[in-house]
mmCIF file of C-alpha atoms and ligand atoms in Angstrom:
data_model
loop_
_atom_site.group_PDB
_atom_site.id
_atom_site.type_symbol
_atom_site.label_atom_id
_atom_site.label_comp_id
_atom_site.label_asym_id
_atom_site.label_seq_id
_atom_site.Cartn_x
_atom_site.Cartn_y
_atom_site.Cartn_z
ATOM 1 C CA MET R 1184 -84.137 31.138 36.160
ATOM 2 C CA ALA R 1185 -81.992 32.660 33.416
ATOM 3 C CA GLY R 1186 -81.643 30.422 30.369
ATOM 4 C CA PRO R 1187 -78.512 29.837 28.307
ATOM 5 C CA ARG R 1188 -76.804 32.718 26.503
ATOM 6 C CA LYS R 1189 -78.648 33.653 23.387
ATOM 7 C CA LEU R 1190 -77.280 32.517 20.010
ATOM 8 C CA ILE R 1191 -78.009 34.550 16.891
ATOM 9 C CA ALA R 1192 -77.153 32.452 13.847
ATOM 10 C CA GLY R 1193 -77.262 33.530 10.206
ATOM 11 C CA ASN R 1194 -78.038 30.977 7.506
ATOM 12 C CA TRP R 1195 -76.801 32.511 4.289
ATOM 13 C CA LYS R 1196 -78.139 29.592 2.247
ATOM 14 C CA MET R 1197 -76.924 29.640 -1.390
ATOM 15 C CA ASN R 1198 -76.103 33.345 -1.406
ATOM 16 C CA MET R 1199 -72.925 35.424 -1.515
ATOM 17 C CA LEU R 1200 -69.919 35.250 -3.805
ATOM 18 C CA ARG R 1201 -66.556 35.313 -2.041
ATOM 19 C CA GLY R 1202 -66.060 39.090 -1.979
ATOM 20 C CA GLU R 1203 -69.598 39.819 -0.811
ATOM 21 C CA GLY R 1204 -69.436 37.088 1.800
ATOM 22 C CA LEU R 1205 -66.161 38.381 3.225
ATOM 23 C CA ASP R 1206 -67.561 41.935 3.321
ATOM 24 C CA LEU R 1207 -70.686 40.699 5.126
ATOM 25 C CA ALA R 1208 -68.666 38.656 7.622
ATOM 26 C CA ARG R 1209 -66.371 41.591 8.428
ATOM 27 C CA ALA R 1210 -69.309 43.961 8.756
ATOM 28 C CA VAL R 1211 -70.910 41.585 11.250
ATOM 29 C CA ALA R 1212 -67.681 41.393 13.234
ATOM 30 C CA ASP R 1213 -67.165 45.167 13.050
ATOM 31 C CA GLY R 1214 -70.675 45.702 14.366
ATOM 32 C CA GLY R 1215 -69.325 44.879 17.734
ATOM 33 C CA VAL R 1216 -70.018 41.579 19.409
ATOM 34 C CA ASN R 1217 -71.983 42.337 22.535
ATOM 35 C CA GLY R 1218 -70.945 40.228 25.456
ATOM 36 C CA ASP R 1219 -74.395 38.797 26.144
ATOM 37 C CA VAL R 1220 -75.027 37.193 22.794
ATOM 38 C CA ASP R 1221 -73.180 34.597 20.696
ATOM 39 C CA LEU R 1222 -73.009 35.337 16.964
ATOM 40 C CA LEU R 1223 -72.628 32.701 14.245
ATOM 41 C CA VAL R 1224 -72.608 32.980 10.471
ATOM 42 C CA CYS R 1225 -73.172 29.966 8.205
ATOM 43 C CA PRO R 1226 -71.964 30.679 4.670
ATOM 44 C CA PRO R 1227 -72.122 28.249 1.732
ATOM 45 C CA SER R 1228 -69.594 25.475 2.299
ATOM 46 C CA ILE R 1229 -67.200 26.764 -0.355
ATOM 47 C CA LEU R 1230 -66.769 29.972 1.684
ATOM 48 C CA VAL R 1231 -66.510 28.453 5.137
ATOM 49 C CA GLY R 1232 -62.683 28.415 5.132
ATOM 50 C CA ALA R 1233 -62.264 31.979 3.899
ATOM 51 C CA VAL R 1234 -64.927 33.371 6.234
ATOM 52 C CA ALA R 1235 -63.496 31.437 9.208
ATOM 53 C CA GLU R 1236 -60.060 32.911 8.459
ATOM 54 C CA ALA R 1237 -61.483 36.435 8.131
ATOM 55 C CA LEU R 1238 -63.310 36.082 11.443
ATOM 56 C CA THR R 1239 -60.441 34.601 13.450
ATOM 57 C CA GLY R 1240 -60.177 36.365 16.794
ATOM 58 C CA THR R 1241 -63.373 38.392 16.330
ATOM 59 C CA GLY R 1242 -65.634 36.261 18.516
ATOM 60 C CA VAL R 1243 -68.039 35.590 15.624
ATOM 61 C CA ALA R 1244 -68.267 31.830 15.036
ATOM 62 C CA VAL R 1245 -68.639 30.107 11.686
ATOM 63 C CA GLY R 1246 -70.809 27.142 10.712
ATOM 64 C CA ALA R 1247 -71.646 25.106 7.643
ATOM 65 C CA GLN R 1248 -75.159 24.445 6.353
ATOM 66 C CA ASP R 1249 -74.894 20.651 6.039
ATOM 67 C CA CYS R 1250 -72.418 17.766 6.038
ATOM 68 C CA HIS R 1251 -72.432 14.138 4.988
ATOM 69 C CA GLU R 1252 -72.787 11.417 7.614
ATOM 70 C CA ALA R 1253 -69.859 9.336 6.347
ATOM 71 C CA GLN R 1254 -66.290 10.080 7.337
ATOM 72 C CA SER R 1255 -64.998 9.930 3.763
ATOM 73 C CA GLY R 1256 -65.543 8.044 0.538
ATOM 74 C CA ALA R 1257 -67.259 8.085 -2.804
ATOM 75 C CA PHE R 1258 -69.834 10.816 -2.224
ATOM 76 C CA THR R 1259 -69.344 13.208 -5.121
ATOM 77 C CA GLY R 1260 -70.137 16.784 -4.194
ATOM 78 C CA ASP R 1261 -70.466 16.170 -0.461
ATOM 79 C CA ILE R 1262 -68.324 17.289 2.451
ATOM 80 C CA SER R 1263 -67.665 15.470 5.730
ATOM 81 C CA ALA R 1264 -68.022 16.849 9.226
ATOM 82 C CA ALA R 1265 -64.249 16.605 9.677
ATOM 83 C CA MET R 1266 -63.764 18.752 6.564
ATOM 84 C CA VAL R 1267 -66.148 21.358 7.972
ATOM 85 C CA ARG R 1268 -64.174 21.379 11.222
ATOM 86 C CA ASP R 1269 -60.845 21.457 9.375
ATOM 87 C CA ALA R 1270 -62.015 24.538 7.444
ATOM 88 C CA GLY R 1271 -62.401 26.406 10.726
ATOM 89 C CA ALA R 1272 -66.094 25.961 11.507
ATOM 90 C CA SER R 1273 -67.446 25.127 14.957
ATOM 91 C CA HIS R 1274 -71.108 24.502 14.027
ATOM 92 C CA VAL R 1275 -73.137 22.821 11.325
ATOM 93 C CA ILE R 1276 -76.851 23.231 10.525
ATOM 94 C CA LEU R 1277 -78.493 19.823 9.986
ATOM 95 C CA GLY R 1278 -81.992 18.813 8.915
ATOM 96 C CA HIS R 1279 -82.975 22.224 7.598
ATOM 97 C CA SER R 1280 -86.454 22.064 6.048
ATOM 98 C CA GLU R 1281 -85.011 22.898 2.646
ATOM 99 C CA ARG R 1282 -83.171 19.577 2.956
ATOM 100 C CA ARG R 1283 -85.872 17.566 4.728
ATOM 101 C CA HIS R 1284 -88.675 18.687 2.433
ATOM 102 C CA GLY R 1285 -86.753 19.890 -0.588
ATOM 103 C CA LEU R 1286 -84.332 16.952 -0.826
ATOM 104 C CA GLY R 1287 -86.174 14.200 1.013
ATOM 105 C CA GLU R 1288 -83.763 14.011 3.923
ATOM 106 C CA THR R 1289 -85.209 11.697 6.616
ATOM 107 C CA SER R 1290 -84.904 12.057 10.372
ATOM 108 C CA GLU R 1291 -82.833 8.837 10.353
ATOM 109 C CA ARG R 1292 -80.330 10.487 8.026
ATOM 110 C CA VAL R 1293 -80.328 13.676 10.072
ATOM 111 C CA ARG R 1294 -79.505 11.600 13.172
ATOM 112 C CA ALA R 1295 -76.539 10.016 11.374
ATOM 113 C CA LYS R 1296 -75.320 13.476 10.413
ATOM 114 C CA VAL R 1297 -75.691 14.753 13.987
ATOM 115 C CA GLU R 1298 -73.604 11.780 15.157
ATOM 116 C CA ALA R 1299 -70.958 12.548 12.537
ATOM 117 C CA ALA R 1300 -70.910 16.224 13.542
ATOM 118 C CA HIS R 1301 -70.410 15.326 17.205
ATOM 119 C CA ALA R 1302 -67.655 12.865 16.348
ATOM 120 C CA ALA R 1303 -65.840 15.668 14.489
ATOM 121 C CA GLY R 1304 -66.221 18.072 17.415
ATOM 122 C CA LEU R 1305 -68.892 20.247 15.820
ATOM 123 C CA VAL R 1306 -71.977 21.680 17.463
ATOM 124 C CA ALA R 1307 -75.010 20.372 15.547
ATOM 125 C CA ILE R 1308 -77.872 22.843 14.983
ATOM 126 C CA MET R 1309 -80.662 20.332 14.425
ATOM 127 C CA CYS R 1310 -83.738 21.841 12.722
ATOM 128 C CA ILE R 1311 -87.326 20.720 13.182
ATOM 129 C CA GLY R 1312 -90.664 22.216 12.192
ATOM 130 C CA GLU R 1313 -94.144 21.441 10.997
ATOM 131 C CA THR R 1314 -95.605 22.050 7.535
ATOM 132 C CA GLU R 1315 -98.621 24.240 7.083
ATOM 133 C CA ALA R 1316 -100.880 21.173 6.592
ATOM 134 C CA GLU R 1317 -99.582 19.634 9.807
ATOM 135 C CA ARG R 1318 -100.218 22.922 11.608
ATOM 136 C CA ASP R 1319 -103.739 23.178 10.203
ATOM 137 C CA GLY R 1320 -104.342 19.582 11.306
ATOM 138 C CA GLY R 1321 -103.375 20.404 14.866
ATOM 139 C CA LYS R 1322 -100.344 18.137 14.675
ATOM 140 C CA THR R 1323 -97.531 20.638 15.373
ATOM 141 C CA LEU R 1324 -96.425 19.339 18.760
ATOM 142 C CA ASP R 1325 -96.591 15.694 17.727
ATOM 143 C CA VAL R 1326 -94.482 16.424 14.639
ATOM 144 C CA LEU R 1327 -91.894 18.210 16.762
ATOM 145 C CA SER R 1328 -91.644 15.253 19.165
ATOM 146 C CA GLN R 1329 -91.341 12.793 16.285
ATOM 147 C CA GLN R 1330 -88.619 14.781 14.575
ATOM 148 C CA ILE R 1331 -86.663 15.153 17.809
ATOM 149 C CA ASP R 1332 -87.004 11.441 18.600
ATOM 150 C CA GLY R 1333 -85.955 10.466 15.115
ATOM 151 C CA SER R 1334 -83.135 12.936 14.591
ATOM 152 C CA LEU R 1335 -81.176 13.064 17.851
ATOM 153 C CA PRO R 1336 -78.547 10.456 18.756
ATOM 154 C CA MET R 1337 -79.817 7.988 21.335
ATOM 155 C CA GLY R 1338 -77.961 6.344 24.183
ATOM 156 C CA GLU R 1339 -79.128 3.823 26.727
ATOM 157 C CA ARG R 1340 -80.815 6.478 28.794
ATOM 158 C CA GLY R 1341 -82.325 8.572 26.056
ATOM 159 C CA PHE R 1342 -80.940 11.429 24.009
ATOM 160 C CA ALA R 1343 -77.144 11.332 23.803
ATOM 161 C CA ILE R 1344 -76.689 15.077 23.540
ATOM 162 C CA SER R 1345 -75.803 18.080 25.705
ATOM 163 C CA GLY R 1346 -76.000 21.819 25.502
ATOM 164 C CA ASP R 1347 -72.337 21.827 24.500
ATOM 165 C CA ASP R 1348 -72.791 19.789 21.338
ATOM 166 C CA THR R 1349 -76.362 20.384 20.210
ATOM 167 C CA VAL R 1350 -78.713 23.272 19.491
ATOM 168 C CA ILE R 1351 -82.335 22.720 18.419
ATOM 169 C CA ALA R 1352 -83.828 25.135 15.882
ATOM 170 C CA TYR R 1353 -87.626 25.288 15.728
ATOM 171 C CA GLU R 1354 -88.501 26.505 12.243
ATOM 172 C CA PRO R 1355 -92.108 26.183 11.085
ATOM 173 C CA VAL R 1356 -91.723 25.241 7.422
ATOM 174 C CA TRP R 1357 -94.485 27.632 6.361
ATOM 175 C CA ALA R 1358 -92.758 30.572 8.081
ATOM 176 C CA ILE R 1359 -89.412 30.187 6.331
ATOM 177 C CA GLY R 1360 -88.821 32.933 3.813
ATOM 178 C CA THR R 1361 -92.514 33.830 3.689
ATOM 179 C CA GLY R 1362 -92.715 36.855 5.994
ATOM 180 C CA ARG R 1363 -95.271 34.947 8.092
ATOM 181 C CA THR R 1364 -94.643 33.952 11.689
ATOM 182 C CA PRO R 1365 -96.596 31.969 14.282
ATOM 183 C CA THR R 1366 -98.284 33.936 17.026
ATOM 184 C CA LEU R 1367 -96.166 34.595 20.112
ATOM 185 C CA ASP R 1368 -98.389 32.124 21.996
ATOM 186 C CA GLU R 1369 -97.732 29.446 19.386
ATOM 187 C CA VAL R 1370 -93.985 30.002 19.639
ATOM 188 C CA LEU R 1371 -94.244 29.882 23.451
ATOM 189 C CA ALA R 1372 -96.143 26.578 23.295
ATOM 190 C CA ALA R 1373 -93.782 25.001 20.752
ATOM 191 C CA HIS R 1374 -90.645 25.930 22.683
ATOM 192 C CA ALA R 1375 -92.112 24.829 26.026
ATOM 193 C CA HIS R 1376 -93.059 21.525 24.405
ATOM 194 C CA ILE R 1377 -89.555 21.020 23.003
ATOM 195 C CA ARG R 1378 -87.973 21.819 26.382
ATOM 196 C CA ALA R 1379 -90.316 19.436 28.204
ATOM 197 C CA HIS R 1380 -89.668 16.689 25.682
ATOM 198 C CA LEU R 1381 -85.893 17.066 26.121
ATOM 199 C CA GLN R 1382 -86.339 17.106 29.910
ATOM 200 C CA GLU R 1383 -88.129 13.744 29.830
ATOM 201 C CA SER R 1384 -84.812 12.123 28.935
ATOM 202 C CA LEU R 1385 -82.178 14.681 29.975
ATOM 203 C CA GLY R 1386 -83.702 16.062 33.163
ATOM 204 C CA ASN R 1387 -82.250 19.418 34.196
ATOM 205 C CA ASN R 1388 -79.445 19.006 31.638
ATOM 206 C CA ALA R 1389 -82.052 19.842 29.017
ATOM 207 C CA ASN R 1390 -82.070 23.423 30.272
ATOM 208 C CA SER R 1391 -78.657 24.144 28.798
ATOM 209 C CA VAL R 1392 -79.683 23.010 25.299
ATOM 210 C CA ARG R 1393 -80.393 26.148 23.288
ATOM 211 C CA ILE R 1394 -83.681 26.195 21.384
ATOM 212 C CA LEU R 1395 -83.647 28.756 18.568
ATOM 213 C CA TYR R 1396 -86.647 30.115 16.734
ATOM 214 C CA GLY R 1397 -86.348 30.485 12.952
ATOM 215 C CA GLY R 1398 -88.760 31.611 10.283
ATOM 216 C CA SER R 1399 -89.043 35.213 9.012
ATOM 217 C CA MET R 1400 -87.292 36.707 12.027
ATOM 218 C CA LYS R 1401 -86.344 40.302 11.309
ATOM 219 C CA PRO R 1402 -85.434 43.436 13.255
ATOM 220 C CA GLU R 1403 -89.115 44.406 13.624
ATOM 221 C CA ASN R 1404 -90.257 41.174 15.295
ATOM 222 C CA ALA R 1405 -87.006 39.936 16.881
ATOM 223 C CA GLY R 1406 -87.509 41.706 20.218
ATOM 224 C CA ASP R 1407 -90.884 40.054 20.809
ATOM 225 C CA LEU R 1408 -89.814 36.588 19.602
ATOM 226 C CA LEU R 1409 -86.550 36.590 21.562
ATOM 227 C CA ALA R 1410 -88.302 37.623 24.787
ATOM 228 C CA ILE R 1411 -90.430 34.451 24.825
ATOM 229 C CA ASP R 1412 -89.613 31.836 27.468
ATOM 230 C CA ASN R 1413 -87.338 29.075 26.146
ATOM 231 C CA VAL R 1414 -86.424 31.037 23.009
ATOM 232 C CA ASP R 1415 -82.636 30.993 23.327
ATOM 233 C CA GLY R 1416 -81.843 32.769 20.092
ATOM 234 C CA GLY R 1417 -82.676 32.836 16.431
ATOM 235 C CA LEU R 1418 -81.783 31.128 13.172
ATOM 236 C CA ILE R 1419 -82.075 33.812 10.558
ATOM 237 C CA GLY R 1420 -82.182 33.364 6.799
ATOM 238 C CA GLY R 1421 -83.089 36.402 4.683
ATOM 239 C CA ALA R 1422 -82.303 39.008 7.305
ATOM 240 C CA SER R 1423 -78.811 37.578 7.867
ATOM 241 C CA LEU R 1424 -77.730 38.741 4.406
ATOM 242 C CA LYS R 1425 -77.585 42.388 5.520
ATOM 243 C CA ALA R 1426 -75.164 43.082 8.371
ATOM 244 C CA GLU R 1427 -77.353 45.924 9.586
ATOM 245 C CA ASP R 1428 -80.445 43.698 9.963
ATOM 246 C CA PHE R 1429 -78.529 40.795 11.451
ATOM 247 C CA LEU R 1430 -76.897 43.102 14.029
ATOM 248 C CA ALA R 1431 -80.251 44.723 14.826
ATOM 249 C CA ILE R 1432 -81.618 41.260 15.620
ATOM 250 C CA ALA R 1433 -78.559 40.562 17.789
ATOM 251 C CA ALA R 1434 -79.112 43.875 19.583
ATOM 252 C CA ALA R 1435 -82.737 42.915 20.219
ATOM 253 C CA ALA R 1436 -81.524 39.758 21.948
HETATM 254 C C1 LIG M 9 -83.995 29.693 7.555
HETATM 255 O O1 LIG M 9 -83.915 29.346 6.399
HETATM 256 O O2 LIG M 9 -83.411 29.028 8.433
HETATM 257 C C2 LIG M 9 -84.821 30.859 7.852
HETATM 258 C C3 LIG M 9 -85.253 31.021 9.080
HETATM 259 O O3 LIG M 9 -85.106 31.676 6.798
HETATM 260 P P1 LIG M 9 -85.896 33.128 6.873
HETATM 261 O O4 LIG M 9 -85.337 33.868 8.057
HETATM 262 O O5 LIG M 9 -85.551 33.761 5.582
HETATM 263 O O6 LIG M 9 -87.319 32.807 7.059
#
């Protein structure tokens, strides 16, 4: 059975001044959006509005890299999900490992942010992934289940999400920005586990939830990674900063 359309998402992280970011966004759009793949770029929040405006009508979507869980208030330096939406974005990355591990963001907090994103009409890209020590200890699949259980909104019957409002990104922490990737069999096993875990509560509706792989994806390995069962796209950091590389990954999808 064919899975959902592939999504190729670029996480620019804290890179790109305004001019460079607009050039990159336009180059991605000019690269030609192929009808079989959805493209998304996630610039730093201060550029979301400008990039969204530049990409209007191109078919390339725009996302933010985080948002606060509260609707408004005394949270100096933060932005709300409604602000992200108001700036023209459709998606927001939440629970990235650089926030979970770098800034101590808990799954409980990620869940609150996913709820805020949904309430604002944003698609949440909820990131999960094991550390190298957890991998070495054989705990990868347990960690993935725990992060999913802790970070997704829950209703009476289980996860209160759908493929329309939520994307899961599997990003092994040790593979992010390191040039290292899991074996294709490890990616296959992790994605199958995530799908099965979602199915336990969502049944067949879990099949429309896109599960992205992220962690040192580049043009050279994208074809192999994106061909794996249940890999419904990629979340790309470093290689999303060059239009040529990002588009080559999209072409591989
Ligand atoms: C990321 O930060 O989401 C990521 C996958 O980074 P990289 O592609 O650089 O490993």
